[in-house]
Coordinates of C-alpha atoms in Angstrom, one line a residue:
Chain L
M1 CA 131.6 93.6 90.4
S2 CA 130.2 97.2 90.5
E3 CA 126.6 96.2 91.2
N4 CA 124.8 97.4 94.4
I5 CA 124.2 94.7 97.1
Y6 CA 121.6 94.7 100.0
I7 CA 122.1 93.3 103.5
G8 CA 119.3 91.6 105.3
V9 CA 119.3 90.6 109.0
D10 CA 117.0 87.9 110.5
L11 CA 117.3 88.8 114.2
G12 CA 116.0 86.0 116.1
G13 CA 116.2 84.9 119.8
T14 CA 119.1 82.4 119.1
A15 CA 120.8 83.2 116.0
I16 CA 121.2 86.2 114.0
K17 CA 121.2 85.2 110.1
V18 CA 122.8 87.8 107.6
G19 CA 122.5 87.6 104.2
I20 CA 123.6 89.5 100.9
C21 CA 121.2 90.1 98.1
N22 CA 121.2 91.8 94.6
Q23 CA 119.1 94.0 93.1
E24 CA 116.6 91.3 92.0
G25 CA 116.3 89.8 95.7
E26 CA 118.6 86.9 94.9
L27 CA 120.2 85.8 98.2
L28 CA 123.9 85.4 97.4
H29 CA 125.6 84.7 100.6
T30 CA 124.5 83.9 104.1
Y31 CA 126.3 84.0 107.5
E32 CA 124.8 83.1 110.8
G33 CA 126.1 83.8 114.3
P34 CA 124.7 83.4 118.1
T35 CA 122.4 86.5 119.3
E36 CA 123.8 86.4 122.9
K37 CA 120.5 88.2 124.0
E38 CA 121.6 87.2 127.7
K39 CA 124.3 90.0 127.4
S40 CA 122.6 93.1 126.4
S41 CA 120.8 94.9 123.7
D42 CA 124.4 96.8 123.0
A43 CA 126.0 93.6 122.6
V44 CA 123.3 92.0 120.3
I45 CA 123.6 95.2 118.1
G46 CA 127.4 94.8 118.2
N47 CA 127.0 91.3 116.8
I48 CA 124.9 92.4 114.3
E49 CA 127.7 95.1 113.0
K50 CA 130.4 92.3 113.4
Y51 CA 128.4 89.6 111.2
V52 CA 127.6 92.3 108.7
R53 CA 131.2 93.4 108.1
Y54 CA 132.4 89.8 108.3
I55 CA 130.1 88.6 105.5
V56 CA 131.0 91.4 103.2
E57 CA 134.7 90.9 103.9
Q58 CA 134.3 87.0 103.1
S59 CA 132.3 88.1 99.8
P60 CA 133.4 89.1 96.5
Y61 CA 131.8 92.6 97.1
E62 CA 133.3 95.7 98.5
W63 CA 132.2 97.8 101.3
D64 CA 131.2 100.5 99.2
Q65 CA 128.6 98.5 97.2
V66 CA 126.6 98.0 100.3
V67 CA 123.3 100.2 99.9
G68 CA 122.2 99.4 103.4
V69 CA 121.2 96.8 106.1
G70 CA 117.6 96.1 106.9
A71 CA 116.3 94.0 109.8
G72 CA 113.4 92.0 110.5
V73 CA 112.6 91.0 114.2
A74 CA 109.7 89.4 116.0
G75 CA 107.7 91.9 117.9
F76 CA 106.6 95.6 117.7
T77 CA 108.6 98.2 115.7
D78 CA 108.1 101.8 115.0
V79 CA 109.3 101.5 111.2
R80 CA 109.3 105.4 110.7
A81 CA 111.5 106.0 113.7
G82 CA 113.6 102.9 113.3
V83 CA 113.0 101.7 116.9
I84 CA 112.3 98.2 118.1
L85 CA 109.6 98.9 120.7
M86 CA 109.2 95.4 122.2
A87 CA 110.7 92.2 121.1
P88 CA 110.5 89.9 124.0
N89 CA 112.4 87.3 122.0
I90 CA 115.8 89.2 122.4
N91 CA 114.8 91.4 125.3
F92 CA 114.7 94.8 123.4
Q93 CA 112.5 97.5 124.7
N94 CA 112.4 100.9 123.0
V95 CA 115.9 100.3 121.1
P96 CA 116.8 103.0 118.3
I97 CA 118.4 100.3 116.3
R98 CA 118.5 102.3 113.1
A99 CA 120.2 105.4 114.8
I100 CA 122.7 103.2 116.5
L101 CA 123.6 100.8 113.4
E102 CA 123.8 104.2 111.2
E103 CA 126.3 105.6 113.3
R104 CA 128.4 102.2 113.6
L105 CA 128.1 101.1 110.0
G106 CA 127.5 104.4 108.1
K107 CA 124.8 102.9 106.0
T108 CA 120.9 103.2 105.6
I109 CA 119.3 101.0 108.1
R110 CA 115.8 99.9 107.8
V111 CA 113.7 97.7 110.5
D112 CA 110.4 96.2 110.5
N113 CA 108.6 93.2 112.1
D114 CA 109.2 89.4 111.1
A115 CA 105.9 89.2 109.5
N116 CA 106.0 91.9 107.1
V117 CA 109.7 91.4 106.1
A118 CA 108.8 87.7 105.5
A119 CA 106.0 88.8 103.3
L120 CA 108.2 91.4 101.3
G121 CA 110.7 88.8 100.9
E122 CA 108.2 86.4 99.2
A123 CA 106.6 89.4 97.1
W124 CA 110.1 90.6 96.0
S125 CA 111.8 87.3 94.8
G126 CA 109.6 84.4 96.2
A127 CA 106.1 83.2 95.4
G128 CA 105.0 86.8 94.6
K129 CA 107.8 87.6 92.2
G130 CA 106.5 89.8 89.2
I131 CA 103.5 91.0 90.8
T132 CA 102.7 94.0 92.7
D133 CA 99.9 93.3 95.1
C134 CA 99.7 90.2 97.4
V135 CA 98.9 89.2 100.8
C136 CA 101.1 86.7 102.7
Y137 CA 99.9 84.5 105.6
T138 CA 102.8 83.1 108.0
L139 CA 101.2 80.0 109.8
G140 CA 103.7 79.4 112.8
T141 CA 103.1 79.6 116.6
G142 CA 100.6 82.4 115.7
V143 CA 99.2 83.5 112.3
G144 CA 101.0 86.6 111.0
G145 CA 100.6 88.4 108.0
G146 CA 101.9 91.0 105.6
I147 CA 100.0 93.2 103.0
I148 CA 101.9 94.2 100.0
V149 CA 100.5 97.2 98.1
N150 CA 102.2 98.3 94.9
G151 CA 105.2 96.4 95.6
H152 CA 105.6 98.0 99.1
I153 CA 104.9 96.7 102.7
Y154 CA 101.6 98.5 103.6
Q155 CA 101.8 99.8 107.2
G156 CA 98.6 101.2 108.1
F157 CA 97.7 104.0 110.6
S158 CA 99.6 102.7 113.3
G159 CA 101.9 100.2 111.6
L160 CA 99.4 97.0 112.3
A161 CA 98.1 96.4 108.9
G162 CA 98.5 92.7 108.1
E163 CA 97.2 91.5 111.6
I164 CA 95.2 89.1 109.9
G165 CA 95.6 86.5 112.6
H166 CA 93.2 88.4 114.4
I167 CA 90.3 88.5 112.2
S168 CA 87.4 87.1 114.2
V169 CA 86.1 83.9 112.1
V170 CA 85.2 81.3 114.5
P171 CA 81.6 81.6 115.3
D172 CA 80.4 82.2 119.0
L173 CA 79.6 79.0 120.1
E174 CA 82.9 77.4 119.1
A175 CA 85.2 80.5 119.8
I176 CA 87.7 80.3 122.3
K177 CA 89.8 83.3 123.6
C178 CA 92.9 84.4 121.8
G179 CA 96.1 85.6 123.3
C180 CA 95.2 89.1 122.1
G181 CA 92.3 89.1 124.4
K182 CA 89.5 88.6 121.9
M183 CA 87.1 85.6 120.8
G184 CA 87.5 83.5 117.9
C185 CA 90.3 85.0 115.9
L186 CA 92.0 83.0 113.2
E187 CA 95.0 82.4 115.1
T188 CA 93.0 80.2 117.7
V189 CA 92.4 77.6 115.0
S190 CA 94.7 77.9 112.1
S191 CA 98.2 78.3 113.8
A192 CA 100.4 75.4 114.7
T193 CA 99.4 76.2 118.4
G194 CA 95.6 76.0 117.4
I195 CA 96.0 72.6 115.5
V196 CA 98.1 71.0 118.3
R197 CA 95.3 72.1 120.8
M198 CA 92.4 70.7 118.6
A199 CA 94.4 67.4 118.6
V200 CA 95.1 67.3 122.3
E201 CA 91.4 67.9 122.9
A202 CA 90.3 65.1 120.4
V203 CA 92.7 62.7 122.2
E204 CA 91.3 63.5 125.6
R205 CA 87.8 63.2 124.0
G206 CA 88.9 59.7 123.3
D207 CA 88.3 60.3 119.6
H208 CA 89.5 57.3 117.6
T209 CA 93.0 58.5 116.0
S210 CA 96.4 57.4 115.8
L211 CA 97.6 60.6 117.4
S212 CA 96.6 58.9 120.7
A213 CA 99.7 56.9 120.7
I214 CA 102.0 60.0 120.6
E215 CA 103.1 61.3 123.8
K216 CA 103.6 64.9 123.0
V217 CA 101.9 65.8 119.7
S218 CA 103.4 68.3 117.5
A219 CA 101.8 69.9 114.1
K220 CA 104.2 67.7 111.9
D221 CA 102.7 64.6 113.7
I222 CA 99.2 65.8 112.6
F223 CA 100.1 66.4 109.1
D224 CA 101.9 62.9 108.8
A225 CA 98.7 61.0 110.4
A226 CA 96.6 62.9 108.1
K227 CA 98.7 61.9 105.1
A228 CA 98.5 58.2 106.4
G229 CA 94.6 58.7 106.3
D230 CA 93.8 59.2 110.1
E231 CA 90.3 61.1 109.8
V232 CA 90.7 63.0 113.1
S233 CA 94.0 64.5 111.8
I234 CA 92.3 65.2 108.4
R235 CA 89.4 66.7 110.2
I236 CA 91.6 69.2 112.1
I237 CA 93.6 70.5 109.3
N238 CA 90.3 71.0 107.2
R239 CA 89.0 73.2 110.3
A240 CA 92.3 75.4 110.2
A241 CA 92.0 75.2 106.4
F242 CA 88.2 76.4 106.6
Y243 CA 88.9 79.4 108.6
L244 CA 92.0 80.5 106.5
G245 CA 89.6 80.3 103.5
K246 CA 87.0 82.3 105.2
S247 CA 89.4 85.1 106.2
M248 CA 90.9 85.1 102.7
A249 CA 87.5 85.7 101.4
A250 CA 87.2 88.9 103.8
V251 CA 90.4 90.0 102.6
A252 CA 89.6 89.8 98.9
A253 CA 86.4 91.5 99.3
T254 CA 88.5 94.3 100.9
L255 CA 91.6 94.4 99.0
N256 CA 91.1 92.4 95.8
P257 CA 94.8 91.0 96.1
E258 CA 96.2 89.1 93.2
R259 CA 97.8 86.3 95.3
F260 CA 97.6 84.9 98.7
I261 CA 101.0 83.4 99.6
I262 CA 101.0 81.1 102.4
G263 CA 104.1 80.1 104.5
G264 CA 105.2 78.9 107.9
G265 CA 105.4 75.6 109.5
V266 CA 101.6 74.7 109.2
S267 CA 101.7 75.4 105.1
K268 CA 103.9 72.1 105.2
A269 CA 100.5 70.2 105.6
G270 CA 100.5 70.8 101.8
D271 CA 97.6 69.8 99.4
I272 CA 95.4 68.6 102.3
L273 CA 95.5 72.3 103.7
F274 CA 95.5 73.9 100.2
N275 CA 92.8 72.2 98.7
E276 CA 90.3 72.9 101.4
I277 CA 91.5 76.6 101.7
R278 CA 90.8 77.0 98.0
R279 CA 87.4 75.3 98.2
V280 CA 86.0 77.5 101.0
F281 CA 87.5 80.7 99.3
A282 CA 85.6 79.4 96.0
E283 CA 82.6 79.2 98.0
L284 CA 82.6 82.5 99.9
T285 CA 84.0 84.9 97.4
P286 CA 81.8 86.6 94.5
E287 CA 83.3 85.4 91.2
P288 CA 84.7 88.4 89.6
L289 CA 86.7 88.7 92.9
Q290 CA 88.1 85.0 92.3
R291 CA 89.0 85.3 88.9
G292 CA 92.7 85.1 88.2
V293 CA 93.5 85.0 92.2
E294 CA 95.8 82.3 93.2
I295 CA 96.5 80.7 96.8
I296 CA 99.9 79.4 96.7
P297 CA 102.6 78.1 99.1
A298 CA 105.5 80.4 99.8
K299 CA 108.7 79.6 98.2
L300 CA 111.7 81.1 100.1
G301 CA 111.2 79.2 103.5
N302 CA 113.4 80.4 106.3
D303 CA 115.1 82.6 104.1
A304 CA 112.3 84.8 103.5
G305 CA 113.1 87.0 106.5
I306 CA 116.7 87.8 105.3
V307 CA 115.5 88.3 101.7
G308 CA 112.8 90.7 102.7
A309 CA 114.8 92.4 105.3
A310 CA 117.3 93.1 102.6
G311 CA 114.3 94.4 100.6
L312 CA 113.4 97.2 103.0
L313 CA 116.2 99.3 101.3
L314 CA 114.6 99.0 98.0
R315 CA 110.9 98.7 98.7
Chain Y
M1 CA 91.4 134.3 89.6
S2 CA 94.2 132.3 88.2
E3 CA 93.9 129.2 90.7
N4 CA 93.3 125.5 89.2
I5 CA 89.8 124.1 89.1
Y6 CA 88.6 120.5 89.0
I7 CA 85.2 119.5 87.4
G8 CA 83.4 116.6 89.0
V9 CA 80.5 114.7 87.0
D10 CA 78.0 112.3 89.0
L11 CA 76.5 110.4 86.2
G12 CA 73.4 109.2 87.1
G13 CA 70.3 107.6 85.7
T14 CA 68.1 110.4 85.8
A15 CA 70.4 113.5 86.2
I16 CA 73.9 114.5 85.4
K17 CA 75.5 116.6 88.1
V18 CA 78.4 118.6 87.6
G19 CA 80.4 120.8 89.9
I20 CA 83.6 123.0 90.1
C21 CA 85.9 122.2 92.9
N22 CA 89.0 124.2 94.2
Q23 CA 92.4 122.5 95.0
E24 CA 91.1 122.1 98.5
G25 CA 88.1 120.1 97.4
E26 CA 85.6 122.8 98.3
L27 CA 82.6 122.5 96.0
L28 CA 82.1 126.0 94.5
H29 CA 79.3 125.7 91.9
T30 CA 76.9 122.9 90.9
Y31 CA 74.7 122.4 88.0
E32 CA 72.4 119.7 87.3
G33 CA 70.6 118.5 83.8
P34 CA 68.8 115.4 82.4
T35 CA 70.8 112.4 81.5
E36 CA 68.6 111.6 78.7
K37 CA 69.9 107.7 78.8
E38 CA 66.9 106.7 76.5
K39 CA 68.6 108.5 73.5
S40 CA 72.3 106.8 73.1
S41 CA 75.7 106.7 75.1
D42 CA 76.8 109.4 72.4
A43 CA 73.9 111.7 73.5
V44 CA 74.6 111.2 77.1
I45 CA 78.2 112.1 76.8
G46 CA 77.1 115.1 74.6
N47 CA 75.2 116.3 77.6
I48 CA 78.1 115.9 79.8
E49 CA 80.2 118.1 77.5
K50 CA 77.5 120.7 77.2
Y51 CA 76.8 120.8 81.1
V52 CA 80.7 121.1 81.7
R53 CA 81.2 124.0 79.2
Y54 CA 78.2 125.8 80.6
I55 CA 79.0 125.7 84.4
V56 CA 82.4 127.0 83.5
E57 CA 81.0 129.5 81.4
Q58 CA 78.4 130.7 84.0
S59 CA 81.2 130.7 86.8
P60 CA 83.9 133.4 87.2
Y61 CA 86.6 131.0 86.0
E62 CA 88.0 130.6 82.5
W63 CA 88.3 127.4 80.5
D64 CA 92.0 127.5 80.9
Q65 CA 91.9 127.2 84.6
V66 CA 90.2 123.7 84.2
V67 CA 92.7 121.0 84.9
G68 CA 90.3 118.2 83.8
V69 CA 87.1 116.5 84.4
G70 CA 86.5 113.5 86.5
A71 CA 83.1 111.2 86.6
G72 CA 81.8 108.6 88.7
V73 CA 79.1 106.2 87.8
A74 CA 77.3 103.2 89.2
G75 CA 78.7 100.2 87.5
F76 CA 82.0 98.7 86.4
T77 CA 84.8 100.6 85.0
D78 CA 88.3 100.1 83.6
V79 CA 89.9 102.8 85.4
R80 CA 93.2 102.4 83.8
A81 CA 91.5 102.4 79.9
G82 CA 89.0 105.0 81.1
V83 CA 86.2 102.7 79.7
I84 CA 82.6 102.3 81.2
L85 CA 82.5 98.3 81.1
M86 CA 78.9 98.1 82.2
A87 CA 76.6 100.7 83.7
P88 CA 72.9 99.3 83.5
N89 CA 71.6 102.7 85.3
I90 CA 72.5 104.6 81.9
N91 CA 72.5 101.7 79.4
F92 CA 76.2 102.3 78.8
Q93 CA 78.3 99.0 77.7
N94 CA 82.1 99.5 76.9
V95 CA 81.9 102.9 76.4
P96 CA 85.6 104.6 76.0
I97 CA 84.3 107.7 77.8
R98 CA 87.8 109.0 78.7
A99 CA 88.9 109.2 74.9
I100 CA 85.6 110.5 73.8
L101 CA 85.7 113.4 76.2
E102 CA 89.3 114.0 75.9
E103 CA 88.7 114.5 72.3
R104 CA 85.5 116.9 72.8
L105 CA 87.0 118.9 76.0
G106 CA 90.6 118.9 75.1
K107 CA 91.1 118.3 78.9
T108 CA 92.5 115.4 81.1
I109 CA 89.6 113.0 82.0
R110 CA 89.2 110.3 84.7
V111 CA 86.5 108.0 85.5
D112 CA 85.8 105.4 88.4
N113 CA 82.8 103.7 90.0
D114 CA 80.4 105.6 92.2
A115 CA 81.5 103.8 95.6
N116 CA 85.2 104.8 94.8
V117 CA 84.3 108.3 94.0
A118 CA 82.1 109.0 97.0
A119 CA 84.8 107.4 99.2
L120 CA 87.5 109.9 97.6
G121 CA 85.1 112.6 98.1
E122 CA 84.8 112.0 101.8
A123 CA 88.6 111.4 102.1
W124 CA 89.3 114.6 100.1
S125 CA 87.2 117.3 102.0
G126 CA 84.4 115.5 104.0
A127 CA 84.9 113.3 107.0
G128 CA 88.5 112.1 106.1
K129 CA 89.8 115.7 105.6
G130 CA 93.3 115.8 106.9
I131 CA 93.9 112.0 106.9
T132 CA 95.5 109.6 104.5
D133 CA 94.1 106.2 105.0
C134 CA 90.5 105.3 105.7
V135 CA 87.6 103.0 104.4
C136 CA 84.4 104.3 103.5
Y137 CA 81.0 102.2 103.5
T138 CA 78.1 103.4 101.6
L139 CA 74.8 101.8 102.7
G140 CA 72.3 102.2 100.2
T141 CA 70.5 99.9 98.1
G142 CA 73.6 97.7 98.4
V143 CA 76.6 98.0 100.5
G144 CA 79.4 100.0 98.5
G145 CA 83.0 100.8 99.9
G146 CA 86.1 102.4 98.8
I147 CA 89.5 102.2 100.2
I148 CA 91.7 105.2 100.6
V149 CA 95.4 104.3 100.8
N150 CA 98.0 107.1 101.3
G151 CA 95.2 109.5 99.8
H152 CA 94.4 107.5 96.8
I153 CA 91.7 105.1 95.9
Y154 CA 93.1 101.5 96.2
Q155 CA 91.8 99.5 93.0
G156 CA 93.5 96.0 94.0
F157 CA 94.2 93.5 91.3
S158 CA 91.2 93.7 89.0
G159 CA 89.8 97.2 90.1
L160 CA 87.5 95.4 92.6
A161 CA 89.0 96.5 96.1
G162 CA 86.3 97.9 98.4
E163 CA 83.8 95.4 97.7
I164 CA 83.3 95.1 101.4
G165 CA 79.4 94.6 101.0
H166 CA 80.4 91.0 99.9
I167 CA 82.4 90.3 102.9
S168 CA 80.6 87.0 104.3
V169 CA 79.6 87.8 107.9
V170 CA 76.3 86.3 108.5
P171 CA 76.7 82.7 110.1
D172 CA 75.5 79.9 108.0
L173 CA 72.1 78.9 109.9
E174 CA 70.9 82.7 109.4
A175 CA 72.6 83.4 106.1
I176 CA 70.4 84.2 102.9
K177 CA 71.7 84.3 99.3
C178 CA 73.0 87.7 98.2
G179 CA 72.7 89.2 94.6
C180 CA 76.2 88.2 94.1
G181 CA 75.4 84.6 94.3
K182 CA 77.0 83.9 97.6
M183 CA 75.7 83.3 101.0
G184 CA 75.8 85.6 103.9
C185 CA 77.4 88.8 102.5
L186 CA 77.1 92.0 104.6
E187 CA 74.9 93.4 101.9
T188 CA 72.1 91.2 102.8
V189 CA 71.6 92.5 106.2
S190 CA 73.2 96.0 106.4
S191 CA 71.8 97.6 103.0
A192 CA 68.4 99.6 103.0
T193 CA 67.3 96.4 101.0
G194 CA 68.2 94.0 103.7
I195 CA 66.8 96.0 106.6
V196 CA 63.4 96.5 104.7
R197 CA 63.5 92.7 104.2
M198 CA 63.9 92.1 107.8
A199 CA 61.1 94.6 108.8
V200 CA 58.8 92.7 106.3
E201 CA 59.7 89.3 107.7
A202 CA 59.0 90.5 111.2
V203 CA 55.6 91.8 110.2
E204 CA 54.6 88.6 108.4
R205 CA 55.6 86.6 111.4
G206 CA 53.3 88.6 113.2
D207 CA 55.9 90.4 115.5
H208 CA 54.4 93.3 117.5
T209 CA 55.5 96.4 115.7
S210 CA 54.3 99.8 114.8
L211 CA 55.7 98.8 111.4
S212 CA 52.5 96.7 110.6
A213 CA 50.3 99.7 110.2
I214 CA 52.6 101.0 107.5
E215 CA 51.5 99.6 103.8
K216 CA 55.1 99.7 102.0
V217 CA 57.8 99.8 104.8
S218 CA 60.9 102.1 103.7
A219 CA 64.2 101.9 105.6
K220 CA 63.4 105.5 106.9
D221 CA 60.1 104.3 108.5
I222 CA 62.2 101.5 110.5
F223 CA 64.7 104.5 111.7
D224 CA 61.5 106.8 112.6
A225 CA 59.9 103.6 114.4
A226 CA 63.1 102.8 116.2
K227 CA 63.7 106.4 117.3
A228 CA 60.1 106.3 118.7
G229 CA 60.9 103.2 120.8
D230 CA 59.6 100.5 118.6
E231 CA 61.6 97.4 119.7
V232 CA 61.4 95.3 116.5
S233 CA 62.9 98.3 114.6
I234 CA 65.8 98.7 117.0
R235 CA 66.5 94.8 116.7
I236 CA 66.6 95.2 113.0
I237 CA 68.9 98.1 113.1
N238 CA 70.9 96.5 115.8
R239 CA 71.3 93.4 113.7
A240 CA 72.4 95.6 110.7
A241 CA 74.9 97.4 112.9
F242 CA 76.3 94.1 114.4
Y243 CA 77.5 92.9 111.1
L244 CA 78.8 96.1 110.1
G245 CA 80.8 96.4 113.1
K246 CA 81.9 92.7 112.7
S247 CA 83.0 93.5 108.9
M248 CA 84.9 96.6 110.3
A249 CA 86.9 94.5 112.8
A250 CA 88.0 92.2 109.6
V251 CA 88.9 95.3 107.6
A252 CA 90.9 96.8 110.7
A253 CA 92.7 93.6 111.4
T254 CA 93.8 93.5 107.6
L255 CA 94.4 97.4 106.9
N256 CA 94.6 99.1 110.2
P257 CA 92.8 102.3 108.8
E258 CA 92.7 105.4 110.9
R259 CA 88.9 105.9 110.1
F260 CA 85.7 104.2 108.9
I261 CA 83.6 106.9 107.1
I262 CA 79.9 105.5 107.1
G263 CA 77.5 107.3 104.3
G264 CA 74.4 106.4 102.4
G265 CA 70.7 106.2 103.3
V266 CA 71.1 103.6 106.0
S267 CA 73.6 105.9 107.9
K268 CA 70.7 108.3 108.7
A269 CA 69.4 105.9 111.3
G270 CA 72.0 107.8 113.5
D271 CA 73.3 106.9 116.8
I272 CA 71.2 103.8 117.5
L273 CA 73.1 102.5 114.4
F274 CA 76.4 104.0 115.2
N275 CA 76.5 103.1 119.0
E276 CA 76.1 99.4 118.2
I277 CA 78.6 99.6 115.4
R278 CA 81.0 100.8 117.5
R279 CA 80.2 98.4 120.4
V280 CA 80.8 95.4 118.2
F281 CA 83.8 96.8 116.7
A282 CA 85.3 97.3 120.1
E283 CA 84.3 93.7 121.3
L284 CA 85.9 91.9 118.2
T285 CA 88.9 94.2 117.7
P286 CA 92.4 93.6 119.4
E287 CA 92.9 96.8 121.8
P288 CA 96.0 98.1 119.4
L289 CA 94.0 98.0 116.4
Q290 CA 91.1 100.1 118.1
R291 CA 93.5 102.6 119.5
G292 CA 92.7 106.0 118.0
V293 CA 90.5 104.5 115.2
E294 CA 87.3 106.4 114.6
I295 CA 83.9 105.3 113.1
I296 CA 81.9 108.4 111.9
P297 CA 79.4 109.4 109.7
A298 CA 79.9 111.0 106.2
K299 CA 79.8 114.5 105.7
L300 CA 79.2 115.6 102.2
G301 CA 75.9 113.8 101.7
N302 CA 75.0 113.5 97.9
D303 CA 77.8 115.9 96.9
A304 CA 80.4 113.2 97.9
G305 CA 80.3 111.8 94.2
I306 CA 80.7 115.2 92.5
V307 CA 83.7 116.2 94.9
G308 CA 85.4 112.6 94.6
A309 CA 84.9 112.7 90.9
A310 CA 86.8 115.9 90.8
G311 CA 89.2 114.6 93.2
L312 CA 90.1 111.8 90.5
L313 CA 92.3 114.6 88.8
L314 CA 94.5 115.2 91.8
R315 CA 94.5 111.7 93.7

């Protein structure tokens, strides 16, 4: 086996997930170990080194076949300098991870934030396989995004392209304040946090819903209730979907991407969510900008982060 | 003089404007002749050939120094194939202008639509000189746009990137139908057409305004009245500016451009317009996405089309 291999690292608060990908973005082997963020950034980077060496040793590949190592992390990164500026999850601040790992591993190192990396993973070998221009939404605790232009992550002026969770979409009278300090961001209504908030408000208001019986409502509870026909839950998911569709219409008029790829926990709501997103997108987008454009679920699930991190070496 | 020169053609309904640019995007010579669209597309292309050969003959440059000819036209173009699909202004439909002109001139030919070409002109040697990523708005009869990514026009999936005039920004209760068939597009409130419509409505409603004395109100009348303190005119410009700022906040969250460049007739409204755009942009955009981002007037005026067309050869 003399082919090149690419190593992806998903650097999370609890676990570091490492994977080996081939040239086509197929994930061939994975390994997972504790992050141990409570020790120090140096210890965490030591763990990355250890897990990377270990997964290659355990695989049928030789160290010489490793082209490089890419890492994705939740937080702010300086992609050009290869520095993690701030990643509260793992207590990193201004850590020049690229320089340190290049020294220790003797390989090319790349780093980017988790939303961009997940977008690249989907674009490379997931729901965007075979196309060059797509926009990925990750609907989790917040709403993250990644813009893929000509097969590469588009960074923008200060590396903040793809902050689509902060498109202001909710009209003033209904808008609430977002974590970013602004009013009416998409994230306030279409993230798991936003959906749960709307459910809690409905229960507190005394709306008739099966959610009232649940002590601590989760996003999954709301999806399950909606699937069982609970009207309040359906209304909440429709509202999240409405603003997603509205934001996609704005993004389509700006970038005219071929596909919108939707991942993250909230995308698990399934057809109830996707049908309404597509309806609103069609309602607000001029016909030529809709033609041939698809809105589809992500495919790689949690692996998108590892695959996309490996993809940083190629794209 | 042995330097390369680049020829730009602004193919309009009445006149064909031709210009010679150097490597830096400086416009060195211009020539203008009638389009004669009433004859045939072949006659129009014959005129382009004639004017291009004439301007080079009259200049201090040799034909061998001409790298190629770029053309911008209002309408739909297939950039890759070099075909003008539909340009009602000049009665062109499915005209393979690149193939025809390459045959006749023996030079590389490029074609793109007027909004993209104007954006490229501004990016190359106008208000975007020295930067690589910007978004241009052209506020004329409609609202056109062009997205410049890494110094090049970004086309998107079907060549429709930059249709920012069709971002839906006006809330349902105030939205009117756009020419594209959708409700609440930016173009309905921030184009010259939209501004004049709001003025006519105000006069018809009996609002107290100096515009009542004018028989056929133009956008310039509204700017002049606003500068003289007419409150209705100021309100109208503020409304146009509000939705421009709102659309820019959405574009910034998506693309994180370094600059927004605003050209076209409506941009002549000056500070009244720009101050409100900047205020709204600041209100709706998370601070990190605002940092270092400028919203400034275009610089090249009507020359942007010729310069950008020439720029198609380089970028």
